[in-house]
Short mmCIF file of C-alpha atoms in Angstrom, two decimals:
data_model
loop_
_atom_site.label_atom_id
_atom_site.label_comp_id
_atom_site.label_asym_id
_atom_site.label_seq_id
_atom_site.Cartn_x
_atom_site.Cartn_y
_atom_site.Cartn_z
CA UNK A 20 -48.48 48.60 136.53
CA UNK A 21 -45.20 50.33 137.48
CA UNK A 22 -41.70 48.61 137.68
CA UNK A 23 -38.93 49.36 139.86
CA UNK A 24 -35.38 50.35 138.54
CA UNK A 25 -34.11 46.79 139.22
CA UNK A 26 -37.14 45.23 137.45
CA UNK A 27 -36.67 47.59 134.62
CA UNK A 28 -32.99 46.43 134.14
CA UNK A 29 -34.12 42.83 134.52
CA UNK A 30 -36.13 43.15 131.35
CA UNK A 31 -33.58 44.95 129.30
CA UNK A 32 -31.02 42.49 130.46
CA UNK A 33 -33.11 39.68 129.31
CA UNK A 34 -33.65 41.29 126.02
CA UNK A 35 -29.80 41.45 125.60
CA UNK A 36 -29.35 37.91 126.54
CA UNK A 37 -31.79 36.77 124.01
CA UNK A 38 -30.04 38.73 121.37
CA UNK A 39 -32.96 41.17 121.07
CA UNK A 40 -33.92 44.82 121.19
CA UNK A 41 -36.62 46.92 122.58
CA UNK A 42 -37.54 47.59 118.98
CA UNK A 43 -38.33 44.06 118.35
CA UNK A 44 -40.41 43.79 121.71
CA UNK A 45 -42.35 46.81 120.71
CA UNK A 46 -42.99 45.38 117.19
CA UNK A 47 -44.27 42.14 118.77
CA UNK A 48 -46.63 44.22 121.28
CA UNK A 49 -47.91 46.52 118.51
CA UNK A 50 -47.07 49.32 121.00
CA UNK A 51 -45.18 52.42 120.22
CA UNK A 52 -41.62 52.30 120.52
CA UNK A 53 -41.38 55.63 122.29
CA UNK A 54 -44.00 54.54 124.75
CA UNK A 55 -42.00 51.32 125.57
CA UNK A 56 -38.82 53.12 125.86
CA UNK A 57 -40.47 55.63 128.47
CA UNK A 58 -41.78 52.74 130.56
CA UNK A 59 -38.66 50.97 130.74
CA UNK A 60 -36.68 54.12 131.35
CA UNK A 61 -34.86 54.03 134.76
CA UNK A 62 -35.33 57.80 135.16
CA UNK A 63 -39.02 57.80 134.60
CA UNK A 64 -42.11 56.47 136.57
CA UNK A 65 -44.29 55.79 133.78
CA UNK A 66 -46.78 52.86 134.10
CA UNK A 67 -48.63 50.76 131.61
CA UNK A 68 -52.18 49.44 131.83
CA UNK A 69 -52.75 45.78 132.78
CA UNK A 70 -53.67 44.71 129.14
CA UNK A 71 -50.53 46.29 127.88
CA UNK A 72 -48.45 44.42 130.65
CA UNK A 73 -50.14 40.96 129.61
CA UNK A 74 -48.88 41.90 125.87
CA UNK A 75 -45.52 42.59 127.07
CA UNK A 76 -45.08 39.29 128.76
CA UNK A 77 -46.75 37.36 125.85
CA UNK A 78 -44.37 39.15 123.64
CA UNK A 79 -41.21 38.20 125.53
CA UNK A 80 -42.39 34.59 125.57
CA UNK A 81 -42.55 34.90 121.83
CA UNK A 82 -39.08 36.27 121.32
CA UNK A 83 -37.78 33.53 123.40
CA UNK A 84 -39.87 30.92 121.48
CA UNK A 85 -38.22 32.10 118.12
CA UNK A 86 -34.94 31.15 119.71
CA UNK A 87 -35.41 27.76 121.17
CA UNK A 88 -31.55 26.58 121.33
CA UNK A 89 -30.38 29.96 122.99
CA UNK A 90 -33.07 29.28 125.71
CA UNK A 91 -31.83 25.76 126.15
CA UNK A 92 -28.27 26.85 126.52
CA UNK A 93 -29.07 29.73 128.90
CA UNK A 94 -31.42 28.45 131.80
CA UNK A 95 -31.37 32.08 133.30
CA UNK A 96 -33.80 33.29 130.22
CA UNK A 97 -36.51 30.95 131.34
CA UNK A 98 -35.86 31.76 134.98
CA UNK A 99 -36.39 35.29 134.15
CA UNK A 100 -39.40 34.96 132.02
CA UNK A 101 -41.02 32.85 134.87
CA UNK A 102 -40.40 35.82 137.30
CA UNK A 103 -41.39 38.51 135.14
CA UNK A 104 -44.72 36.47 134.51
CA UNK A 105 -45.31 36.26 138.39
CA UNK A 106 -44.85 40.29 138.84
CA UNK A 107 -48.40 41.08 137.85
CA UNK A 108 -49.81 38.71 140.28
CA UNK A 109 -47.54 39.92 143.16
CA UNK A 110 -47.85 43.55 142.09
CA UNK A 111 -44.80 44.78 140.44
CA UNK A 112 -43.04 47.81 142.20
CA UNK A 113 -44.03 46.66 145.56
CA UNK A 114 -41.27 45.35 148.15
CA UNK A 115 -41.51 41.59 148.75
CA UNK A 116 -39.42 38.62 149.47
CA UNK A 117 -35.78 38.47 148.20
CA UNK A 118 -35.28 36.03 145.34
CA UNK A 119 -32.29 34.28 144.05
CA UNK A 120 -31.70 35.23 140.64
CA UNK A 121 -29.67 33.23 138.09
CA UNK A 122 -26.40 34.46 136.86
CA UNK A 123 -26.55 37.25 134.11
CA UNK A 124 -24.43 40.31 133.10
CA UNK A 125 -26.05 42.99 135.14
CA UNK A 126 -27.49 42.13 138.48
CA UNK A 127 -30.39 43.50 140.09
CA UNK A 128 -29.06 45.19 143.26
CA UNK A 129 -31.84 43.69 145.53
CA UNK A 130 -30.76 40.10 144.56
CA UNK A 131 -28.64 38.31 147.11
CA UNK A 132 -26.28 36.93 144.52
CA UNK A 133 -24.48 40.34 144.39
CA UNK A 134 -21.09 40.24 146.23
CA UNK A 135 -19.51 43.35 147.67
CA UNK A 136 -16.11 44.02 146.33
CA UNK A 137 -13.43 46.00 147.28
CA UNK A 138 -13.65 48.24 144.28
CA UNK A 139 -17.23 49.23 145.73
CA UNK A 140 -15.41 51.31 148.27
CA UNK A 141 -14.57 53.99 145.68
CA UNK A 142 -18.23 54.82 144.96
CA UNK A 143 -18.76 56.92 148.13
CA UNK A 144 -15.89 59.26 147.02
CA UNK A 145 -17.13 59.39 143.64
CA UNK A 146 -20.46 60.37 144.67
CA UNK A 147 -19.05 63.01 147.01
CA UNK A 148 -16.84 64.73 144.49
CA UNK A 149 -17.98 63.91 141.01
CA UNK A 150 -15.30 64.44 138.35
CA UNK A 151 -14.08 61.69 135.45
CA UNK A 152 -14.34 57.95 136.19
CA UNK A 153 -12.52 55.34 134.47
CA UNK A 154 -13.80 51.87 134.93
CA UNK A 155 -11.19 49.47 133.80
CA UNK A 156 -11.91 45.60 133.31
CA UNK A 157 -12.40 42.95 130.83
CA UNK A 158 -15.64 41.56 129.52
CA UNK A 159 -17.61 39.72 132.33
CA UNK A 160 -15.55 41.11 135.17
CA UNK A 161 -18.57 43.10 136.54
CA UNK A 162 -18.46 46.51 134.90
CA UNK A 163 -22.19 46.81 134.33
CA UNK A 164 -22.84 45.68 138.03
CA UNK A 165 -20.46 48.17 139.43
CA UNK A 166 -22.09 50.91 137.32
CA UNK A 167 -25.43 49.89 138.51
CA UNK A 168 -24.01 50.18 142.03
CA UNK A 169 -22.68 54.02 141.45
CA UNK A 170 -26.15 54.66 139.83
CA UNK A 171 -28.16 53.49 142.68
CA UNK A 172 -25.74 55.32 145.15
CA UNK A 173 -25.91 58.54 143.42
CA UNK A 174 -29.85 58.38 143.01
CA UNK A 175 -30.08 58.07 146.77
CA UNK A 176 -28.49 61.46 147.20
CA UNK A 177 -31.08 63.08 144.77
CA UNK A 178 -28.55 63.08 141.69
CA UNK A 179 -29.57 63.23 138.11
CA UNK A 180 -28.30 60.01 136.42
CA UNK A 181 -28.24 59.52 132.77
CA UNK A 182 -27.19 55.98 131.58
CA UNK A 183 -25.86 54.53 128.43
CA UNK A 184 -26.35 50.81 128.54
CA UNK A 185 -25.73 48.21 125.81
CA UNK A 186 -29.46 48.33 124.87
CA UNK A 187 -29.51 52.05 124.38
CA UNK A 188 -26.12 52.28 122.67
CA UNK A 189 -26.93 49.81 120.20
CA UNK A 190 -29.85 51.55 119.02
CA UNK A 191 -28.05 54.97 118.44
CA UNK A 192 -27.48 55.70 114.80
CA UNK A 193 -24.15 53.78 113.79
CA UNK A 194 -23.46 56.39 111.16
CA UNK A 195 -23.35 59.22 113.58
CA UNK A 196 -22.99 57.59 117.08
CA UNK A 197 -21.73 60.78 118.47
CA UNK A 198 -24.74 62.91 117.28
CA UNK A 199 -27.14 60.04 118.69
CA UNK A 200 -25.26 60.12 121.98
CA UNK A 201 -25.50 63.95 122.38
CA UNK A 202 -29.01 64.03 121.39
CA UNK A 203 -30.40 61.51 123.91
CA UNK A 204 -28.38 63.28 126.56
CA UNK A 205 -30.15 66.67 125.76
CA UNK A 206 -33.61 64.80 125.82
CA UNK A 207 -32.91 63.06 129.24
CA UNK A 208 -31.54 66.45 130.64
CA UNK A 209 -34.29 68.49 128.92
CA UNK A 210 -31.48 70.71 127.57
CA UNK A 211 -32.34 71.77 123.81
CA UNK A 212 -28.92 73.26 123.48
CA UNK A 213 -27.57 69.78 123.39
CA UNK A 214 -29.94 68.76 120.85
CA UNK A 215 -28.62 71.51 118.65
CA UNK A 216 -25.17 70.46 119.31
CA UNK A 217 -26.14 67.02 118.08
CA UNK A 218 -26.53 68.14 114.60
CA UNK A 219 -23.07 69.58 114.20
CA UNK A 220 -20.52 68.04 112.17
CA UNK A 221 -17.32 68.96 113.73
CA UNK A 222 -14.51 66.80 114.95
CA UNK A 223 -15.09 64.70 118.49
CA UNK A 224 -13.01 67.26 120.36
CA UNK A 225 -15.09 70.28 119.41
CA UNK A 226 -18.28 68.52 120.08
CA UNK A 227 -17.14 67.35 123.32
CA UNK A 228 -16.02 70.92 124.34
CA UNK A 229 -19.38 72.31 123.29
CA UNK A 230 -21.27 69.47 125.42
CA UNK A 231 -19.54 70.02 128.67
CA UNK A 232 -19.82 73.84 128.37
CA UNK A 233 -23.39 73.74 127.74
CA UNK A 234 -23.67 71.53 130.78
CA UNK A 235 -21.64 73.65 132.88
CA UNK A 236 -23.60 76.69 131.98
CA UNK A 237 -26.95 74.68 132.58
CA UNK A 238 -28.76 75.60 135.88
CA UNK A 239 -28.35 72.17 137.35
CA UNK A 240 -30.56 71.75 140.27
CA UNK A 241 -28.81 68.22 141.46
CA UNK A 242 -25.44 66.68 141.09
CA UNK A 243 -25.19 65.07 137.43
CA UNK A 244 -23.90 61.58 136.49
CA UNK A 245 -23.34 60.35 133.04
CA UNK A 246 -22.75 56.46 133.11
CA UNK A 247 -21.37 54.83 129.92
CA UNK A 248 -21.31 51.18 129.54
CA UNK A 249 -20.41 48.77 126.78
CA UNK A 250 -19.12 51.22 124.23
CA UNK A 251 -18.45 48.47 121.78
CA UNK A 252 -22.05 47.54 121.30
CA UNK A 253 -21.71 48.72 117.50
CA UNK A 254 -20.73 46.14 115.16
CA UNK A 255 -17.44 47.06 113.40
CA UNK A 256 -14.32 48.87 114.67
CA UNK A 257 -15.05 52.55 113.72
CA UNK A 258 -18.15 53.60 115.45
CA UNK A 259 -16.70 52.01 118.61
CA UNK A 260 -13.33 53.89 118.31
CA UNK A 261 -15.32 57.18 117.61
CA UNK A 262 -17.30 56.67 120.73
CA UNK A 263 -14.44 56.00 123.04
CA UNK A 264 -12.52 59.02 121.71
CA UNK A 265 -15.72 61.20 122.00
CA UNK A 266 -16.36 60.07 125.52
CA UNK A 267 -12.84 60.24 126.86
CA UNK A 268 -12.63 63.73 125.25
CA UNK A 269 -15.65 64.91 127.28
CA UNK A 270 -13.93 63.42 130.48
CA UNK A 271 -10.82 65.30 129.73
CA UNK A 272 -12.67 68.47 129.39
CA UNK A 273 -14.35 67.80 132.55
CA UNK A 274 -10.79 67.16 134.16
CA UNK A 275 -9.44 70.50 132.79
CA UNK A 276 -12.37 72.25 134.78
CA UNK A 277 -11.69 70.68 138.14
CA UNK A 278 -10.29 73.82 139.51
CA UNK A 279 -13.74 75.62 138.81
CA UNK A 280 -16.22 75.53 141.68
CA UNK A 281 -19.81 74.24 140.78
CA UNK A 282 -22.89 74.16 142.88
CA UNK A 283 -23.45 70.47 142.05
CA UNK A 284 -20.58 68.03 141.03
CA UNK A 285 -20.58 66.66 137.61
CA UNK A 286 -19.30 63.11 136.74
CA UNK A 287 -18.74 60.99 133.55
CA UNK A 288 -17.94 57.31 134.11
CA UNK A 289 -17.02 55.08 131.44
CA UNK A 290 -16.18 51.29 131.19
CA UNK A 291 -13.18 50.63 129.28
CA UNK A 292 -11.21 47.25 128.64
CA UNK A 293 -7.50 47.18 129.17
CA UNK A 294 -7.16 47.40 125.37
CA UNK A 295 -8.72 50.92 125.29
CA UNK A 296 -7.15 51.89 128.56
CA UNK A 297 -3.48 51.55 127.91
CA UNK A 298 -3.13 54.40 125.46
CA UNK A 299 -4.20 56.85 128.45
CA UNK A 300 -1.72 55.71 131.06
CA UNK A 301 0.34 58.91 131.95
CA UNK A 302 -2.19 61.11 130.23
CA UNK A 303 -3.70 64.26 131.79
CA UNK A 304 -6.97 62.19 132.15
CA UNK A 305 -5.30 59.31 133.85
CA UNK A 306 -3.78 61.61 136.34
CA UNK A 307 -6.98 63.57 137.17
CA UNK A 308 -9.51 60.72 137.02
CA UNK A 309 -10.75 58.20 139.62
CA UNK A 310 -9.55 54.76 138.30
CA UNK A 311 -11.47 51.71 139.32
CA UNK A 312 -9.94 48.30 138.48
CA UNK A 313 -12.03 45.27 138.14
CA UNK A 314 -10.45 42.01 138.00
CA UNK A 315 -11.46 38.43 139.25
CA UNK A 316 -12.85 37.70 142.43
CA UNK A 317 -10.36 37.34 145.55
CA UNK A 318 -10.76 34.00 147.74
CA UNK A 319 -12.87 35.94 150.49
CA UNK A 320 -15.19 37.33 147.73
CA UNK A 321 -15.86 33.90 146.37
CA UNK A 322 -16.64 32.67 149.88
CA UNK A 323 -18.94 35.58 150.58
CA UNK A 324 -20.75 34.80 147.21
CA UNK A 325 -21.04 31.25 148.17
CA UNK A 326 -22.63 31.94 151.62
CA UNK A 327 -25.32 34.03 149.77
CA UNK A 328 -26.04 30.83 147.87
CA UNK A 329 -26.21 28.70 150.81
CA UNK A 330 -22.95 27.26 150.23
CA UNK A 331 -19.81 26.05 152.12
CA UNK A 332 -16.34 27.33 152.03
CA UNK A 333 -15.35 24.08 150.63
CA UNK A 334 -17.53 24.63 147.65
CA UNK A 335 -16.35 28.13 147.23
CA UNK A 336 -12.82 27.20 147.27
CA UNK A 337 -13.24 24.25 144.76
CA UNK A 338 -15.17 26.54 142.38
CA UNK A 339 -12.37 29.10 142.62
CA UNK A 340 -9.66 26.51 141.91
CA UNK A 341 -11.49 26.10 138.29
CA UNK A 342 -12.69 29.40 137.69
CA UNK A 343 -9.73 31.37 138.91
CA UNK A 344 -12.10 33.87 140.45
CA UNK A 345 -13.58 34.85 137.00
CA UNK A 346 -16.76 36.56 138.29
CA UNK A 347 -19.13 35.18 135.66
CA UNK A 348 -17.87 31.67 135.49
CA UNK A 349 -17.73 31.63 139.38
CA UNK A 350 -21.37 32.73 139.72
CA UNK A 351 -22.48 30.22 137.03
CA UNK A 352 -20.75 27.26 138.73
CA UNK A 353 -21.99 28.28 142.33
CA UNK A 354 -25.44 28.82 140.81
CA UNK A 355 -25.48 25.11 139.45
CA UNK A 356 -24.33 23.89 143.31
CA UNK A 357 -27.28 25.95 144.56
CA UNK A 358 -29.61 24.18 142.26
CA UNK A 359 -28.26 20.72 143.63
CA UNK A 360 -25.29 19.92 141.43
CA UNK A 361 -21.84 19.07 142.96
CA UNK A 362 -18.91 21.32 141.96
CA UNK A 363 -17.18 18.41 140.30
CA UNK A 364 -20.50 17.80 137.95
CA UNK A 365 -20.71 21.66 137.56
CA UNK A 366 -17.01 21.90 136.40
CA UNK A 367 -17.26 18.90 134.16
CA UNK A 368 -20.04 20.52 132.37
CA UNK A 369 -17.93 23.60 131.94
CA UNK A 370 -15.08 21.73 130.61
CA UNK A 371 -17.11 19.82 128.08
CA UNK A 372 -18.79 22.99 126.87
CA UNK A 373 -22.05 21.37 127.78
CA UNK A 374 -25.42 23.03 126.75
CA UNK A 375 -26.31 22.88 130.37
CA UNK A 376 -25.77 26.23 132.36
CA UNK A 377 -24.95 27.91 128.97
CA UNK A 378 -21.37 27.01 128.48
CA UNK A 379 -21.69 26.16 124.92
CA UNK A 380 -23.04 29.41 124.26
CA UNK A 381 -20.55 31.28 126.25
CA UNK A 382 -17.88 29.38 124.06
CA UNK A 383 -19.46 30.65 120.85
CA UNK A 384 -19.64 34.16 121.98
CA UNK A 385 -16.09 33.95 123.04
CA UNK A 386 -14.93 32.51 119.88
CA UNK A 387 -16.64 35.35 118.11
CA UNK A 388 -15.20 38.05 120.17
CA UNK A 389 -11.75 36.50 119.82
CA UNK A 390 -12.07 36.58 115.95
CA UNK A 391 -13.21 40.04 115.80
CA UNK A 392 -10.79 41.63 118.19
CA UNK A 393 -7.64 39.68 117.04
CA UNK A 394 -8.50 40.69 113.50
CA UNK A 395 -8.99 44.43 114.50
CA UNK A 396 -5.50 44.32 116.36
CA UNK A 397 -3.67 42.23 113.68
CA UNK A 398 -2.95 39.22 116.04
CA UNK A 399 -2.85 35.87 114.84
CA UNK A 400 -5.64 34.11 117.02
CA UNK A 401 -4.51 30.56 116.27
CA UNK A 402 -0.89 31.18 117.44
CA UNK A 403 -2.12 33.15 120.39
CA UNK A 404 -4.65 30.27 121.62
CA UNK A 405 -1.79 27.90 121.01
CA UNK A 406 0.56 29.82 123.38
CA UNK A 407 -2.37 30.41 125.90
CA UNK A 408 -3.18 26.29 125.96
CA UNK A 409 0.86 25.61 126.29
CA UNK A 410 0.88 28.25 129.12
CA UNK A 411 -1.93 27.08 131.21
CA UNK A 412 -2.47 23.33 130.23
CA UNK A 413 -1.47 20.26 132.32
CA UNK A 414 2.28 20.70 131.53
CA UNK A 415 2.36 24.44 131.75
CA UNK A 416 5.58 26.16 132.32
CA UNK A 417 3.99 29.77 132.21
CA UNK A 418 2.55 31.58 129.31
CA UNK A 419 4.89 33.19 126.72
CA UNK A 420 2.38 35.55 125.48
CA UNK A 421 3.45 39.05 123.81
CA UNK A 422 2.28 42.16 125.62
CA UNK A 423 -0.41 42.71 122.83
CA UNK A 424 -1.68 39.12 123.21
CA UNK A 425 -1.83 39.65 126.95
CA UNK A 426 -3.64 42.85 126.77
CA UNK A 427 -6.07 41.34 124.34
CA UNK A 428 -6.85 38.23 126.44
CA UNK A 429 -7.35 40.65 129.63
CA UNK A 430 -9.85 42.81 127.38
CA UNK A 431 -11.80 39.77 126.76
CA UNK A 432 -11.94 38.80 130.52
CA UNK A 433 -9.52 35.69 129.79
CA UNK A 434 -6.73 36.81 132.00
CA UNK A 435 -6.21 38.56 135.25
CA UNK A 436 -3.28 39.73 137.45
CA UNK A 437 0.22 40.66 136.52
CA UNK A 438 1.73 40.01 133.12
CA UNK A 439 4.41 37.60 134.39
CA UNK A 440 2.04 35.45 136.27
CA UNK A 441 -1.54 36.03 135.19
CA UNK A 442 -4.52 33.64 136.31
CA UNK A 443 -7.35 32.32 134.00
CA UNK A 444 -10.35 30.29 134.41
CA UNK A 445 -9.83 26.68 132.99
CA UNK A 446 -12.95 27.06 131.14
CA UNK A 447 -10.93 29.26 128.61
CA UNK A 448 -8.55 26.60 128.18
CA UNK A 449 -11.11 24.02 127.26
CA UNK A 450 -12.69 26.61 124.88
CA UNK A 451 -9.44 27.31 123.23
CA UNK A 452 -8.34 23.73 122.76
CA UNK A 453 -11.74 22.82 121.22
CA UNK A 454 -11.44 25.71 118.69
CA UNK A 455 -7.86 24.61 117.98
CA UNK A 456 -9.17 21.17 117.42
CA UNK A 457 -11.84 22.24 115.12
CA UNK A 458 -9.56 24.34 112.91
CA UNK A 459 -6.85 21.50 112.64
CA UNK A 460 -9.34 19.06 111.28
#
């Protein structure tokens, strides 16, 4: 049994949405964690025996069964489980009919619910020249999907691609995330010198310089792309900050060598939120990087996505009027309409934070993120949400948010556009008001 890159990503995305890790799946299966990682590694072509595959599917079912409320709140989990169970019958890894997949964080590229965006135009140039890439966007604005597009485009040219996604980053030692990162990179590139560097205990600048120097001196036989997504996978602020500083320092070292000629281009792409990006504006890294900005979907992009679902422009426009073009919310509503709902009913469920379509779960995760990030940045969450509701409510006169509050809300994917006239999804208005009502009681 062998899986395609998209199918491997499908399984790993399912685990993420269930709040699980490959380690738990391995324990359920009684299968060596290293062997499972090899099987699900996008860069490897490792297969498993039929009985091992059956055990994997059964274990995914058990993990889901232990989370009944989560499965109920996120219908895409059960939809994925059903599809994965059918892979063995149809022959995983073989080309077949295109299926409509339910919305989720990182979409498989073969799915018809991926909508091309203007920011995709940057990919061809990046694949051609390499160098540092900064992907700037809030949570749920499509960072993971864009990186998957870059990954596939790079691999199509024969490039070597090493990806650090949420599942992998969360397994790296929180006490030494930089060492874990470098060790994994050394294993992926079969470059022992990186494994040695991983044991060093210098500052992040020194280690970054050593890593880039070692990669430049290696006998690369193809272009190299290192893609880093979801650097905030670790709980707590310190590991997150250390990882951002290290990755951006590697990119800075790479930018400093743009004048050097290499047989093959080297690229490091990282996904950063506006909070993390603001400090880099005007820096050398900013000047010498390819900056790709991700925001909400434009009207034409929402219509394009609706057509993929077999829906009309009218449905698309009504959806965007509520979602503001927020990528995840737009997709969730269109998916509900594809399954037979009306826009009015789908929007009502979102405003009521209903369990159906997973809106209650999204609201719960949003509140947790708001509490964590606002506490980290010393911002009064209650006052910020009061201003947010007043600025976008029925009698709104425009938001009066401070620059710090605006940046925080953009980082969480709650705002898009210019600071003086931003747009939002009206779902956030309902979620914010519900939280304020709860704390006022």
